[in-house]
Tab-separated table of C-alpha atoms in Angstrom:
chain	number	residue	atom	x	y	z
A	541	UNK	CA	179.356	-109.126	-110.455
A	542	UNK	CA	181.230	-110.466	-107.434
A	543	UNK	CA	184.635	-108.929	-106.804
A	544	UNK	CA	187.226	-110.105	-104.149
A	545	UNK	CA	187.079	-109.072	-100.536
A	546	UNK	CA	183.391	-108.955	-100.173
A	547	UNK	CA	182.612	-106.393	-102.784
A	548	UNK	CA	179.991	-106.533	-105.484
A	549	UNK	CA	179.987	-104.634	-108.649
A	550	UNK	CA	176.699	-104.288	-110.748
A	551	UNK	CA	176.736	-104.231	-114.526
A	552	UNK	CA	175.898	-100.424	-114.086
A	553	UNK	CA	179.058	-100.084	-111.950
A	554	UNK	CA	177.123	-99.693	-108.597
A	555	UNK	CA	179.151	-101.031	-105.703
A	556	UNK	CA	178.216	-102.930	-102.532
A	557	UNK	CA	180.304	-104.105	-99.554
A	558	UNK	CA	178.448	-106.480	-97.449
A	559	UNK	CA	181.073	-108.905	-96.143
A	560	UNK	CA	184.085	-108.200	-93.996
A	561	UNK	CA	186.855	-110.043	-95.795
A	562	UNK	CA	188.451	-106.703	-96.756
A	563	UNK	CA	188.614	-105.456	-93.213
A	564	UNK	CA	191.774	-106.137	-91.108
A	565	UNK	CA	191.654	-105.830	-87.266
A	566	UNK	CA	194.594	-106.311	-84.726
A	567	UNK	CA	195.175	-109.641	-83.294
A	568	UNK	CA	193.506	-109.990	-79.848
A	569	UNK	CA	195.981	-109.857	-77.025
A	570	UNK	CA	193.722	-111.973	-74.781
A	571	UNK	CA	190.348	-113.717	-74.650
A	572	UNK	CA	188.661	-110.476	-73.325
A	573	UNK	CA	189.685	-108.349	-76.264
A	574	UNK	CA	186.992	-106.775	-78.441
A	575	UNK	CA	187.563	-104.711	-81.643
A	576	UNK	CA	186.968	-101.117	-81.420
A	577	UNK	CA	184.011	-99.251	-82.782
A	578	UNK	CA	184.402	-98.603	-86.517
A	579	UNK	CA	183.910	-95.576	-88.709
A	580	UNK	CA	183.787	-95.971	-92.493
A	581	UNK	CA	184.294	-93.107	-95.004
A	582	UNK	CA	183.338	-93.542	-98.638
A	583	UNK	CA	184.411	-91.205	-101.204
A	584	UNK	CA	182.061	-91.060	-104.348
A	585	UNK	CA	180.929	-89.020	-107.089
A	586	UNK	CA	178.278	-86.381	-106.109
A	587	UNK	CA	175.375	-88.101	-108.058
A	588	UNK	CA	175.989	-91.351	-106.240
A	589	UNK	CA	174.372	-92.286	-102.863
A	590	UNK	CA	175.959	-94.395	-100.161
A	591	UNK	CA	173.671	-96.226	-97.923
A	592	UNK	CA	174.246	-98.095	-94.668
A	593	UNK	CA	172.911	-98.707	-91.110
A	594	UNK	CA	170.514	-95.826	-90.503
A	595	UNK	CA	171.529	-95.154	-86.873
A	596	UNK	CA	174.969	-94.309	-87.911
A	597	UNK	CA	174.683	-93.052	-91.422
A	598	UNK	CA	175.512	-89.452	-91.865
A	599	UNK	CA	174.344	-87.271	-94.792
A	600	UNK	CA	177.129	-86.814	-97.504
A	601	UNK	CA	179.317	-83.741	-97.533
A	602	UNK	CA	179.503	-82.609	-101.134
A	603	UNK	CA	182.709	-80.828	-102.358
A	604	UNK	CA	183.380	-80.018	-105.981
A	605	UNK	CA	182.484	-82.975	-108.056
A	606	UNK	CA	182.667	-85.548	-105.402
A	607	UNK	CA	180.937	-86.558	-102.075
A	608	UNK	CA	182.011	-88.076	-98.801
A	609	UNK	CA	179.651	-90.290	-96.666
A	610	UNK	CA	180.521	-91.487	-93.182
A	611	UNK	CA	179.123	-94.401	-91.377
A	612	UNK	CA	179.995	-94.727	-87.747
A	613	UNK	CA	181.015	-95.120	-85.078
A	614	UNK	CA	179.305	-98.454	-84.974
A	615	UNK	CA	179.776	-100.267	-81.611
A	616	UNK	CA	182.247	-103.046	-81.541
A	617	UNK	CA	180.731	-106.540	-82.219
A	618	UNK	CA	177.519	-105.120	-83.493
A	619	UNK	CA	178.189	-105.649	-87.322
A	620	UNK	CA	180.994	-105.335	-89.607
A	621	UNK	CA	181.385	-102.308	-92.124
A	622	UNK	CA	178.674	-102.632	-94.835
A	623	UNK	CA	177.373	-100.229	-97.433
A	624	UNK	CA	175.782	-100.098	-100.920
A	625	UNK	CA	176.350	-97.279	-103.341
A	626	UNK	CA	174.725	-96.278	-106.706
A	627	UNK	CA	171.889	-94.047	-108.082
A	628	UNK	CA	168.833	-94.472	-105.865
A	629	UNK	CA	165.255	-93.070	-105.883
A	630	UNK	CA	163.904	-92.164	-102.450
A	631	UNK	CA	160.407	-93.731	-102.010
A	632	UNK	CA	157.982	-93.456	-99.111
A	633	UNK	CA	155.721	-96.131	-97.607
A	634	UNK	CA	153.569	-95.197	-94.675
A	635	UNK	CA	156.059	-92.722	-93.584
A	636	UNK	CA	159.159	-95.021	-93.982
A	637	UNK	CA	161.798	-93.940	-96.492
A	638	UNK	CA	163.413	-96.575	-98.610
A	639	UNK	CA	165.925	-96.599	-101.637
A	640	UNK	CA	165.083	-98.224	-104.966
A	641	UNK	CA	168.047	-98.417	-107.285
A	642	UNK	CA	167.286	-96.549	-110.478
A	643	UNK	CA	168.201	-99.457	-112.832
A	644	UNK	CA	166.102	-102.004	-110.999
A	645	UNK	CA	163.136	-103.516	-112.677
A	646	UNK	CA	160.214	-102.483	-110.583
A	647	UNK	CA	156.735	-103.108	-111.379
A	648	UNK	CA	155.255	-103.372	-107.858
A	649	UNK	CA	158.074	-101.357	-106.171
A	650	UNK	CA	156.514	-100.511	-102.729
A	651	UNK	CA	154.989	-103.779	-102.166
A	652	UNK	CA	157.882	-105.616	-100.575
A	653	UNK	CA	158.975	-102.477	-98.768
A	654	UNK	CA	155.600	-102.051	-97.219
A	655	UNK	CA	155.315	-105.562	-95.939
A	656	UNK	CA	158.893	-105.387	-94.440
A	657	UNK	CA	157.800	-102.160	-92.692
A	658	UNK	CA	154.774	-103.842	-91.178
A	659	UNK	CA	156.841	-106.806	-89.833
A	660	UNK	CA	159.470	-104.510	-88.340
A	661	UNK	CA	156.713	-102.439	-86.617
A	662	UNK	CA	155.082	-105.590	-85.277
A	663	UNK	CA	158.490	-106.894	-84.073
A	664	UNK	CA	159.165	-103.667	-82.188
A	665	UNK	CA	155.803	-103.632	-80.648
A	666	UNK	CA	156.176	-107.187	-79.551
A	667	UNK	CA	159.753	-106.968	-78.195
A	668	UNK	CA	160.294	-103.250	-77.412
A	669	UNK	CA	156.958	-101.832	-76.868
A	670	UNK	CA	158.070	-98.819	-74.714
A	671	UNK	CA	161.061	-97.964	-76.966
A	672	UNK	CA	161.093	-95.428	-79.830
A	673	UNK	CA	160.643	-96.775	-83.465
A	674	UNK	CA	163.833	-98.482	-84.686
A	675	UNK	CA	165.609	-96.562	-87.369
A	676	UNK	CA	166.435	-98.620	-90.408
A	677	UNK	CA	167.535	-98.231	-93.977
A	678	UNK	CA	166.172	-100.290	-96.905
A	679	UNK	CA	168.077	-100.400	-100.204
A	680	UNK	CA	168.057	-102.661	-103.279
A	681	UNK	CA	170.943	-104.209	-105.043
A	682	UNK	CA	171.453	-107.031	-107.545
A	683	UNK	CA	173.059	-110.294	-106.857
A	684	UNK	CA	174.108	-109.994	-103.166
A	685	UNK	CA	171.318	-112.063	-101.712
A	686	UNK	CA	168.848	-110.709	-99.146
A	687	UNK	CA	170.623	-109.137	-96.063
A	688	UNK	CA	169.450	-108.153	-92.608
A	689	UNK	CA	172.036	-106.127	-90.681
A	690	UNK	CA	171.272	-104.028	-87.605
A	691	UNK	CA	169.343	-100.931	-88.928
A	692	UNK	CA	170.035	-101.979	-92.641
A	693	UNK	CA	168.144	-104.247	-94.969
A	694	UNK	CA	169.277	-105.126	-98.571
A	695	UNK	CA	166.815	-106.879	-100.863
A	696	UNK	CA	168.247	-108.693	-103.903
A	697	UNK	CA	166.741	-107.397	-107.099
A	698	UNK	CA	167.671	-110.709	-108.691
A	699	UNK	CA	164.945	-112.312	-106.662
A	700	UNK	CA	162.193	-110.165	-108.336
A	701	UNK	CA	161.288	-108.413	-105.093
A	702	UNK	CA	159.937	-105.497	-107.097
A	703	UNK	CA	158.631	-107.126	-110.148
A	704	UNK	CA	156.430	-109.774	-108.441
A	705	UNK	CA	153.753	-108.999	-105.419
A	706	UNK	CA	154.574	-110.421	-101.948
A	707	UNK	CA	151.750	-113.001	-102.153
A	708	UNK	CA	153.732	-114.778	-104.916
A	709	UNK	CA	155.887	-117.748	-104.282
A	710	UNK	CA	159.740	-117.521	-103.823
A	711	UNK	CA	161.263	-120.935	-103.555
A	712	UNK	CA	159.634	-123.166	-101.091
A	713	UNK	CA	157.553	-120.369	-99.385
A	714	UNK	CA	155.338	-117.346	-100.106
A	715	UNK	CA	157.536	-114.075	-100.135
A	716	UNK	CA	156.007	-112.908	-96.851
A	717	UNK	CA	157.874	-115.690	-95.038
A	718	UNK	CA	161.223	-114.448	-96.415
A	719	UNK	CA	160.418	-110.850	-95.447
A	720	UNK	CA	159.291	-112.045	-91.801
A	721	UNK	CA	162.484	-113.963	-91.499
A	722	UNK	CA	164.562	-110.858	-92.430
A	723	UNK	CA	162.710	-108.870	-89.717
A	724	UNK	CA	163.131	-111.401	-87.163
A	725	UNK	CA	166.986	-112.001	-87.948
A	726	UNK	CA	167.590	-108.242	-87.609
A	727	UNK	CA	166.753	-108.563	-84.029
A	728	UNK	CA	167.854	-111.975	-82.682
A	729	UNK	CA	171.588	-112.369	-83.320
A	730	UNK	CA	172.149	-108.921	-84.298
A	731	UNK	CA	170.497	-106.389	-81.859
A	732	UNK	CA	170.350	-109.228	-79.221
A	733	UNK	CA	173.055	-111.635	-79.051
A	734	UNK	CA	173.137	-115.039	-77.437
A	735	UNK	CA	176.090	-116.425	-75.316
A	736	UNK	CA	177.468	-119.768	-74.348
A	737	UNK	CA	177.289	-123.026	-76.400
A	738	UNK	CA	173.461	-122.606	-77.109
A	739	UNK	CA	173.980	-119.101	-78.681
A	740	UNK	CA	172.518	-120.398	-82.212
A	741	UNK	CA	169.324	-121.500	-80.353
A	742	UNK	CA	168.938	-118.068	-78.945
A	743	UNK	CA	169.802	-116.332	-82.124
A	744	UNK	CA	168.960	-118.308	-85.439
A	745	UNK	CA	166.464	-120.711	-84.040
A	746	UNK	CA	164.584	-118.077	-82.168
A	747	UNK	CA	164.597	-115.795	-85.131
A	748	UNK	CA	162.869	-118.625	-87.106
A	749	UNK	CA	160.214	-119.067	-84.367
A	750	UNK	CA	159.751	-115.307	-84.256
A	751	UNK	CA	159.130	-115.175	-88.016
A	752	UNK	CA	156.088	-117.319	-87.605
A	753	UNK	CA	154.979	-115.139	-84.715
A	754	UNK	CA	155.289	-112.047	-86.944
A	755	UNK	CA	153.297	-113.708	-89.769
A	756	UNK	CA	150.537	-114.617	-87.330
A	757	UNK	CA	150.580	-111.098	-85.823
A	758	UNK	CA	150.227	-109.650	-89.361
A	759	UNK	CA	147.200	-111.652	-90.027
A	760	UNK	CA	148.977	-114.022	-92.445
A	761	UNK	CA	147.985	-117.200	-90.746
A	762	UNK	CA	148.374	-119.393	-93.825
A	763	UNK	CA	152.042	-118.317	-94.224
A	764	UNK	CA	152.677	-118.938	-90.445
A	765	UNK	CA	150.986	-122.343	-90.737
A	766	UNK	CA	153.134	-123.205	-93.902
A	767	UNK	CA	156.311	-122.383	-92.041
A	768	UNK	CA	155.397	-124.433	-88.940
A	769	UNK	CA	154.446	-127.286	-91.113
A	770	UNK	CA	157.833	-126.999	-92.748
A	771	UNK	CA	159.569	-127.500	-89.489
A	772	UNK	CA	157.462	-130.489	-88.593
A	773	UNK	CA	157.982	-132.113	-92.110
A	774	UNK	CA	161.601	-131.498	-91.840
A	775	UNK	CA	161.988	-133.264	-88.487
A	776	UNK	CA	159.726	-136.057	-89.383
A	777	UNK	CA	161.891	-136.883	-92.427
A	778	UNK	CA	165.242	-136.418	-90.645
A	779	UNK	CA	167.171	-138.791	-88.467
A	780	UNK	CA	168.214	-138.191	-84.910
A	781	UNK	CA	170.037	-134.969	-84.289
A	782	UNK	CA	173.685	-136.026	-84.336
A	783	UNK	CA	174.422	-134.003	-81.422
A	784	UNK	CA	172.507	-132.109	-78.648
A	785	UNK	CA	170.783	-128.938	-80.037
A	786	UNK	CA	172.642	-126.665	-77.686
A	787	UNK	CA	175.969	-128.026	-79.144
A	788	UNK	CA	174.843	-127.806	-82.835
A	789	UNK	CA	177.069	-125.246	-84.828
A	790	UNK	CA	175.360	-122.379	-86.532
A	791	UNK	CA	176.706	-123.935	-89.925
A	792	UNK	CA	173.942	-126.501	-89.511
A	793	UNK	CA	171.611	-123.836	-90.758
A	794	UNK	CA	173.131	-123.995	-94.085
A	795	UNK	CA	173.610	-127.879	-94.223
A	796	UNK	CA	170.956	-129.961	-92.746
A	797	UNK	CA	169.040	-127.014	-91.399
A	798	UNK	CA	168.238	-128.597	-88.022
A	799	UNK	CA	168.548	-125.259	-86.185
A	800	UNK	CA	165.741	-123.962	-88.336
A	801	UNK	CA	163.423	-126.852	-87.730
A	802	UNK	CA	164.502	-128.661	-84.488
A	803	UNK	CA	165.460	-125.231	-83.037
A	804	UNK	CA	162.125	-123.468	-83.988
A	805	UNK	CA	160.200	-126.538	-82.655
A	806	UNK	CA	162.054	-126.084	-79.218
A	807	UNK	CA	160.674	-122.440	-78.944
A	808	UNK	CA	157.203	-123.713	-79.878
A	809	UNK	CA	157.334	-126.362	-77.171
A	810	UNK	CA	158.838	-123.914	-74.535
A	811	UNK	CA	155.891	-121.528	-75.286
A	812	UNK	CA	153.433	-124.317	-74.607
A	813	UNK	CA	155.245	-125.208	-71.428
A	814	UNK	CA	155.642	-121.746	-69.786
A	815	UNK	CA	152.688	-119.925	-71.546
A	816	UNK	CA	153.274	-117.362	-74.233
A	817	UNK	CA	152.789	-114.241	-72.078
A	818	UNK	CA	155.621	-115.466	-69.622
A	819	UNK	CA	157.902	-116.163	-72.639
A	820	UNK	CA	157.116	-112.834	-74.190
A	821	UNK	CA	157.861	-111.026	-70.812
A	822	UNK	CA	161.255	-112.646	-70.715
A	823	UNK	CA	161.932	-111.745	-74.484
A	824	UNK	CA	161.045	-108.211	-73.686
A	825	UNK	CA	163.279	-108.009	-70.795
A	826	UNK	CA	166.300	-109.153	-72.582
A	827	UNK	CA	165.532	-107.150	-75.689
A	828	UNK	CA	165.413	-104.078	-73.606
A	829	UNK	CA	168.642	-104.730	-71.870
A	830	UNK	CA	170.409	-105.539	-75.251
A	831	UNK	CA	173.132	-107.298	-73.447
A	832	UNK	CA	174.135	-111.036	-74.486
A	833	UNK	CA	172.070	-113.700	-72.892
A	834	UNK	CA	172.401	-117.428	-72.193
A	835	UNK	CA	169.865	-120.287	-71.775
A	836	UNK	CA	170.644	-120.068	-68.016
A	837	UNK	CA	169.516	-116.412	-68.006
A	838	UNK	CA	166.505	-117.463	-69.834
A	839	UNK	CA	165.675	-120.225	-67.375
A	840	UNK	CA	166.065	-117.870	-64.421
A	841	UNK	CA	163.648	-115.281	-66.145
A	842	UNK	CA	160.998	-117.810	-66.776
A	843	UNK	CA	160.936	-119.304	-63.408
A	844	UNK	CA	160.852	-115.905	-61.712
A	845	UNK	CA	158.772	-116.239	-58.553
A	846	UNK	CA	157.051	-119.468	-59.613
A	847	UNK	CA	159.042	-122.141	-57.944
A	848	UNK	CA	156.732	-124.783	-59.096
A	849	UNK	CA	157.935	-124.369	-62.746
A	850	UNK	CA	161.521	-124.814	-61.823
A	851	UNK	CA	161.693	-128.507	-61.969
A	852	UNK	CA	159.485	-129.189	-65.054
A	853	UNK	CA	161.402	-126.432	-66.916
A	854	UNK	CA	164.872	-127.800	-66.021
A	855	UNK	CA	163.691	-131.343	-67.160
A	856	UNK	CA	162.319	-129.823	-70.461
A	857	UNK	CA	165.687	-127.968	-71.108
A	858	UNK	CA	167.838	-130.972	-70.284
A	859	UNK	CA	165.634	-133.159	-72.740
A	860	UNK	CA	165.462	-130.668	-75.606
A	861	UNK	CA	168.635	-128.816	-75.464
A	862	UNK	CA	171.082	-131.280	-74.100
A	863	UNK	CA	170.059	-134.542	-75.269
A	864	UNK	CA	169.991	-136.069	-78.712
A	865	UNK	CA	166.717	-135.318	-80.301
A	866	UNK	CA	164.726	-138.081	-82.096
A	867	UNK	CA	162.227	-137.013	-84.875
């Protein structure tokens, strides 16, 4: 089903583009250059729907036997062009519209969509309590993996999301863990970017910690405990971190996975040091601003007016981010 340049073609000839290998951009003139906002136009048969990030997706214009759907203009650096196309059935779960591909095998179709909706609502209430509800699109597609993009989720039909309930297992975890991870990843690293050497800690590692918080907030304490136990077990069986956590490349997520165990445990320990309410206030501040943030920004926000916290927090960050971690 995979075609070159980040395109996927289903056996039913539905098409998805979820990687940017097919996009060319000008070479940067200097280190301060950013790509321009992009607009994507997809021409398609009138009976085919094209879906993408909700905030920038325009209803199709139908002319004759064909249609034209536009996505854009998406701000520079937020995400690369992405869409799925095919014949979809619109469904509703608690006021949220989502899109089930007509050829998908669906026995419990709305279960995963409703659980994801709950996690997104809890995430926004936690991190953006005074902002309007986040607009997002959910679509299904076979063989592409589960995807979380700003305002756009794709669930892989090949993982039986719509044929098995969310309290069933998927790999090492219950299915709710994977959905919580998607909801968290769509915020940290996508809506809110880290900067500096420790950016993966502020994105991928924080999203993993946030997934456990979402499971806990939704009342799925067993799933949250299982995820935290996984971090602890992974670190106990691992050797020393080969380099400081702040310098660990994001590729480690897909190799030894230390950013998803040592990184998540960093946030658990930070929460214990500064108190959950203080940490949450800092996360809300940066989420509302939406501008890239660094560990130095986090440190300043956590200390605030509490000068007594400055020294222990600095010692903790030095030991946990900038020193080699032992299990």
